[in-house]
Amino acid sequence: MSTVAKSQPTRVDQFFTGTEARHDRWRSLLQRARVWESSITQDKSEAETSRATVAKALSDLAQWEDFYAYPGPRLLGLLKDRISSGDVVGSVRLARSISTAILTHSYRANVGDWDNEEDAVGNLANRLPISAEQKVTHRPYFEVLFVSPARQSMWIDLGTELRKLRRPQDKFVYESVFAGSFEDAVLAVILNGSLQAVVIYDDVPFASMHNSPVLREFLTTYLNASGIDPKTLQQGLTLAQALKLIRPELDMYLLSDREVEKAAGSTAAACVRRIFYQVEEPLELHLSILDGISDRYSTPYFDNLQKYAQRPIGTFHALPIARGKSIFKSNWIRDMGDFYGLNLFLAESSATTGGLDSLLEPTGNIKVAQDYAARAFGADHVFFVTNGTSTSNKMVEQALLAPGDIMLVDRNCHKSHHYGAVLSGALPLYVEAYPLTQYSMYGAVPLRTIKKALLDLKAEGKLDRARMVVLTNCTFDGHIYNVERVMEECLAIKPDLIFLWDEAWFGFARWTPFYRRRTAMGAAEILEKKFQDPAYRAAYAEQAKKLGSDLDASDKRLLETRLIPNPDKVRLRVYQTNSTHKSMSCLRQGSMVLVKDQDYHTVEEQFHEAVFTHASTSPNLQIIASIDVARRQMELEGYELVNRAIQLALDLRHEVNTHPLVSKYFRILGADSLIPTEFRNSGFVDYLMPGTNWASVVKALREDEFALDVTRLTLVCGSAGFDGTQFKGLLAADYDIQLNKTSRNSVLLQTNINNTRSDIAHLMKVLVEISQKIEKRLAQGGKAEQETFTARVKSLTHDVPDLPNFSCFHSSFREDASSRTSEGDMRTAFFGAYREEQCEHVKLSSPEIDKRVKTGPELVSANFVIPYPPGFPIMVPGQVINAETIEFMRKLDVKEIHGYNATLGLKLLKASFVETLKKGSTNGKAKKGKTETKHDLAHA
Ligand SMILES: Cc1ncc(COP(=O)(O)O)c(C=O)c1O
């Protein structure tokens, strides 16, 4: 499956995960050893050639092995000796043993036995996952990197010393990895996902001991792209900072023989957990390392819930399932108990006593759990939400928007935002994403469109009311914004804009250095630093000279210039919502709101009101606990897991698009198909484009307006004669493969931290099987079958309806119909439809519709109409329905259209009602910024 074992060292997919590549290297070594074994009975020179191949494979992989604790120098040396002495049986046995141990991670449970040859070469039983009883004593395993200028022989001694410090009561166990230079330290941190802590001695040299061009290129690119200047890197603190940029969750320790007290007082030391004066206190260091892991491992809410479940508690509150007696003693529903197990019921309560805390007003372990999540995700505050991001979005919008505020929002966004506008009474100003008509979907909203909307608001004197920008990052289909740039340029026009980044799908992105800078929190952190940088201030002064401090240059010029905000005026107000359940190990509906808002104190009260409005007073305790646990997992293994998900996606992309049969009918769309060239300024084409390497990916992620999240795989199935819904059904019914999003001619596959290489292999096998069936059908069906197939493919891939742009709100729902900006009072329209007498239905096929489109009175939608797919509202309350929308609706061949009942027809607001509003409005009843007056009218 994977391509990593092939001799193409610069393939970008090798860089996403050291782990998968490593498995392949060991598998390949083992394969060669087996070939050697089978050649032994043959010609002597052939056997020697095979032996030499194995020796070469070992020396190739050995350069990477320094970055991992297992198998370590002893076993590697043993293997090398066996190969060079011609011990083929011993070599195969040892290679197999090591390779299996690496694959199954069994060495983690057998720490301490590695130097024991018998164990190292032991049978597979030793390598199987540990049994249930063993699990009781299972201690999580991790690795610690020591970066030291000492001789290699001293490392071995240090490793032995540290092992001696282990105590039975330690909750975790670790092994040491050593690096002798700055470069090697960076490589180790990138490649070895098991590393959790780094101990840095001052004065490590810069250059790697590994003189490998691949490693060097890998590193130089990374350092340059991260803006780290290697020349400034001598001191341990600088190295710690550089490593934190890559993996902020790692604990850093500094060992110095300089004035440690001074170092500890410097601002740079903020990234270091503890500074020691040399190794004067090895036990202290050992305990500190374990303590650091303990902090991340601790899940205050989950830990307490487990304790709670074990206590004998009498319940006199309203939750019969708590403690499970009504279930386990039941004659009829005991199977429910058997299925879910006792713990689920023991861990249930409707009380907030017993240390369970209250989600609505957390002061105990929920609060601490939220603070830990804030640390992990780089936020100032975090709110756990147990009703999904649909609720998180509405909370944020209700908290921060008041009636009459203007919210710039992608029309193609999740429906919770449209409802957020209705609830808050804010006026949505829809900004359009670029269409991908060919695939019946939208991309993301170009920055130019957003800037233009802001400049128009400015021209209309309404900029002060523009309060929030809401964008989906990444979109369902994987379009990632250049979050930093969007915020920077928008803040240049309106320095106190609030951003809500809906990262429902992108919560995992924090855990890969590739995507982190493109997340709301990652970008906010970058901007926070930038705004304090004197060089930035100088750049702003330059800009002010050219464009005026009030940006009075022409709109054209402002649209074409990369703007930066005034660092003295700018307020950084960033919110992110994420469906923790969509990309992390969290129960369904677990979601978070992340806050990094320097003016949060001004909205805190209303934020709590919004929580009270939307959060259930009976939140599910298991969901809260699972959010807590999901955070623990990401802080400890998110890096490894996310990189694997990315790797699997790259593998799948590669396999589908290059498979001789499958690629005849199916294709996974690359960045070049989903992101127009104008938004890929770096020249990046796609991850799988020959010649694409790590450097180009990092550059694209820094510079391009949009990037593609590789884990979102749009598989075109129209070319195999299936529409998206049909193909989704086929995969589910015949192959037990589930997915959710479809378009007219594609389905969306996703990889996440749950996927394995076996899943990818299974999917490939299915695609091969389906392709074979098509081939057979076409071969056996004769001309008629072929013509039908071609026509079907053409219809699905070429005869695609244009995606209708948002027309406009009816003038009754606009303060000034002649305004350049199109925001509208959707809330009044929405509630207008609550009175039956104010609405009418017209059948989609009726000639009356065409007549009214031409000659009026205008058709005004009474509600949201959202077809699945594509899943965005093609009508919103108060919107004028135009010819394109009608045409699109008529061509739609999907069954599920929310807000539309085919038997009744389109639900419209009656013209007579809409006119009343207008009159009311011209009578001065609806004043600028006071749209709630209209709302009163709607109920008149
Ligand atoms: C962009 C976006 N935001 C929010 C949501 C809602 O998330 P949840 O399902 O957690 O309520 C979704 C759901 O698919 C979504 O796609």
Tab-separated table of N, CA and C in Angstrom, residues 712-760:
chain	number	residue	atom	x	y	z
A	712	ARG	N	-9.587	15.091	3.642
A	712	ARG	CA	-10.929	15.173	3.029
A	712	ARG	C	-10.774	14.751	1.578
A	713	LEU	N	-11.281	13.598	1.266
A	713	LEU	CA	-11.011	13.045	-0.061
A	713	LEU	C	-12.285	13.029	-0.895
A	714	THR	N	-12.341	13.923	-1.873
A	714	THR	CA	-13.491	13.939	-2.764
A	714	THR	C	-13.253	12.922	-3.869
A	715	LEU	N	-14.008	11.858	-3.807
A	715	LEU	CA	-13.846	10.779	-4.782
A	715	LEU	C	-14.903	10.964	-5.868
A	716	VAL	N	-14.455	11.221	-7.083
A	716	VAL	CA	-15.408	11.416	-8.173
A	716	VAL	C	-15.915	10.042	-8.607
A	717	CYS	N	-17.241	9.859	-8.503
A	717	CYS	CA	-17.811	8.565	-8.886
A	717	CYS	C	-18.714	8.719	-10.106
A	718	GLY	N	-18.941	9.982	-10.510
A	718	GLY	CA	-19.762	10.224	-11.705
A	718	GLY	C	-19.148	9.558	-12.919
A	719	SER	N	-17.829	9.524	-12.964
A	719	SER	CA	-17.158	8.922	-14.115
A	719	SER	C	-17.281	7.393	-14.109
A	720	ALA	N	-17.818	6.854	-13.020
A	720	ALA	CA	-18.103	5.417	-12.994
A	720	ALA	C	-19.601	5.190	-13.178
A	721	GLY	N	-20.314	6.270	-13.477
A	721	GLY	CA	-21.747	6.163	-13.747
A	721	GLY	C	-22.622	6.215	-12.505
A	722	PHE	N	-22.047	6.607	-11.371
A	722	PHE	CA	-22.851	6.690	-10.145
A	722	PHE	C	-23.011	8.140	-9.722
A	723	ASP	N	-24.233	8.504	-9.290
A	723	ASP	CA	-24.298	9.805	-8.619
A	723	ASP	C	-23.901	9.576	-7.161
A	724	GLY	N	-23.637	10.653	-6.456
A	724	GLY	CA	-23.085	10.525	-5.104
A	724	GLY	C	-23.967	9.696	-4.178
A	725	THR	N	-25.278	9.992	-4.215
A	725	THR	CA	-26.188	9.295	-3.295
A	725	THR	C	-26.222	7.806	-3.603
A	726	GLN	N	-26.254	7.526	-4.917
A	726	GLN	CA	-26.306	6.124	-5.339
A	726	GLN	C	-25.036	5.377	-4.881
A	727	PHE	N	-23.910	6.023	-5.057
A	727	PHE	CA	-22.641	5.363	-4.723
A	727	PHE	C	-22.517	5.167	-3.215
A	728	LYS	N	-22.966	6.174	-2.489
A	728	LYS	CA	-22.950	6.058	-1.019
A	728	LYS	C	-23.800	4.854	-0.590
A	729	GLY	N	-24.973	4.713	-1.246
A	729	GLY	CA	-25.869	3.604	-0.922
A	729	GLY	C	-25.217	2.269	-1.255
A	730	LEU	N	-24.555	2.221	-2.402
A	730	LEU	CA	-23.904	0.977	-2.824
A	730	LEU	C	-22.823	0.561	-1.823
A	731	LEU	N	-22.001	1.526	-1.437
A	731	LEU	CA	-20.919	1.211	-0.488
A	731	LEU	C	-21.487	0.716	0.842
A	732	ALA	N	-22.592	1.338	1.268
A	732	ALA	CA	-23.168	0.951	2.563
A	732	ALA	C	-23.834	-0.419	2.469
A	733	ALA	N	-24.625	-0.605	1.415
A	733	ALA	CA	-25.422	-1.831	1.339
A	733	ALA	C	-24.563	-3.055	1.019
A	734	ASP	N	-23.652	-2.906	0.092
A	734	ASP	CA	-22.930	-4.112	-0.364
A	734	ASP	C	-21.569	-4.296	0.295
A	735	TYR	N	-21.017	-3.219	0.849
A	735	TYR	CA	-19.639	-3.355	1.343
A	735	TYR	C	-19.451	-2.872	2.780
A	736	ASP	N	-20.527	-2.506	3.435
A	736	ASP	CA	-20.441	-2.027	4.816
A	736	ASP	C	-19.460	-0.867	4.975
A	737	ILE	N	-19.422	-0.024	3.979
A	737	ILE	CA	-18.560	1.162	4.097
A	737	ILE	C	-19.465	2.382	4.240
A	738	GLN	N	-19.203	3.155	5.272
A	738	GLN	CA	-20.075	4.307	5.521
A	738	GLN	C	-19.356	5.623	5.258
A	739	LEU	N	-20.103	6.555	4.727
A	739	LEU	CA	-19.586	7.915	4.569
A	739	LEU	C	-20.795	8.821	4.659
A	740	ASN	N	-20.591	10.145	4.758
A	740	ASN	CA	-21.819	10.943	4.784
A	740	ASN	C	-22.028	11.927	3.661
A	741	LYS	N	-21.050	12.658	3.242
A	741	LYS	CA	-21.385	13.713	2.274
A	741	LYS	C	-21.287	13.235	0.825
A	742	THR	N	-22.210	13.699	0.051
A	742	THR	CA	-22.163	13.375	-1.381
A	742	THR	C	-22.425	14.646	-2.179
A	743	SER	N	-22.043	14.640	-3.441
A	743	SER	CA	-22.492	15.698	-4.351
A	743	SER	C	-23.100	14.972	-5.545
A	744	ARG	N	-23.455	15.719	-6.567
A	744	ARG	CA	-24.084	15.078	-7.725
A	744	ARG	C	-23.199	13.962	-8.274
A	745	ASN	N	-21.893	14.205	-8.320
A	745	ASN	CA	-21.043	13.203	-8.966
A	745	ASN	C	-19.863	12.768	-8.097
A	746	SER	N	-19.959	13.010	-6.806
A	746	SER	CA	-18.835	12.609	-5.962
A	746	SER	C	-19.312	12.189	-4.572
A	747	VAL	N	-18.426	11.518	-3.863
A	747	VAL	CA	-18.677	11.262	-2.442
A	747	VAL	C	-17.453	11.755	-1.689
A	748	LEU	N	-17.666	12.072	-0.429
A	748	LEU	CA	-16.539	12.552	0.369
A	748	LEU	C	-16.098	11.462	1.337
A	749	LEU	N	-14.839	11.069	1.192
A	749	LEU	CA	-14.263	10.112	2.141
A	749	LEU	C	-13.401	10.911	3.109
A	750	GLN	N	-13.274	10.407	4.312
A	750	GLN	CA	-12.416	11.108	5.269
A	750	GLN	C	-11.548	10.098	5.994
A	751	THR	N	-10.340	10.496	6.280
A	751	THR	CA	-9.570	9.672	7.204
A	751	THR	C	-9.455	10.457	8.506
A	752	ASN	N	-9.388	9.720	9.591
A	752	ASN	CA	-9.196	10.385	10.874
A	752	ASN	C	-8.332	9.506	11.770
A	753	ILE	N	-8.213	9.893	13.028
A	753	ILE	CA	-7.270	9.193	13.905
A	753	ILE	C	-7.690	7.762	14.198
A	754	ASN	N	-8.856	7.390	13.719
A	754	ASN	CA	-9.375	6.049	13.978
A	754	ASN	C	-8.994	5.078	12.858
A	755	ASN	N	-8.571	5.605	11.723
A	755	ASN	CA	-8.350	4.723	10.570
A	755	ASN	C	-7.015	4.002	10.633
A	756	THR	N	-7.006	2.876	9.960
A	756	THR	CA	-5.784	2.082	9.905
A	756	THR	C	-5.466	1.793	8.437
A	757	ARG	N	-4.311	1.228	8.233
A	757	ARG	CA	-3.951	0.869	6.868
A	757	ARG	C	-4.875	-0.216	6.334
A	758	SER	N	-5.413	-1.045	7.232
A	758	SER	CA	-6.339	-2.094	6.778
A	758	SER	C	-7.600	-1.463	6.190
A	759	ASP	N	-8.056	-0.368	6.796
A	759	ASP	CA	-9.247	0.305	6.251
A	759	ASP	C	-8.989	0.763	4.831
A	760	ILE	N	-7.801	1.306	4.625
A	760	ILE	CA	-7.473	1.819	3.293
A	760	ILE	C	-7.405	0.646	2.308
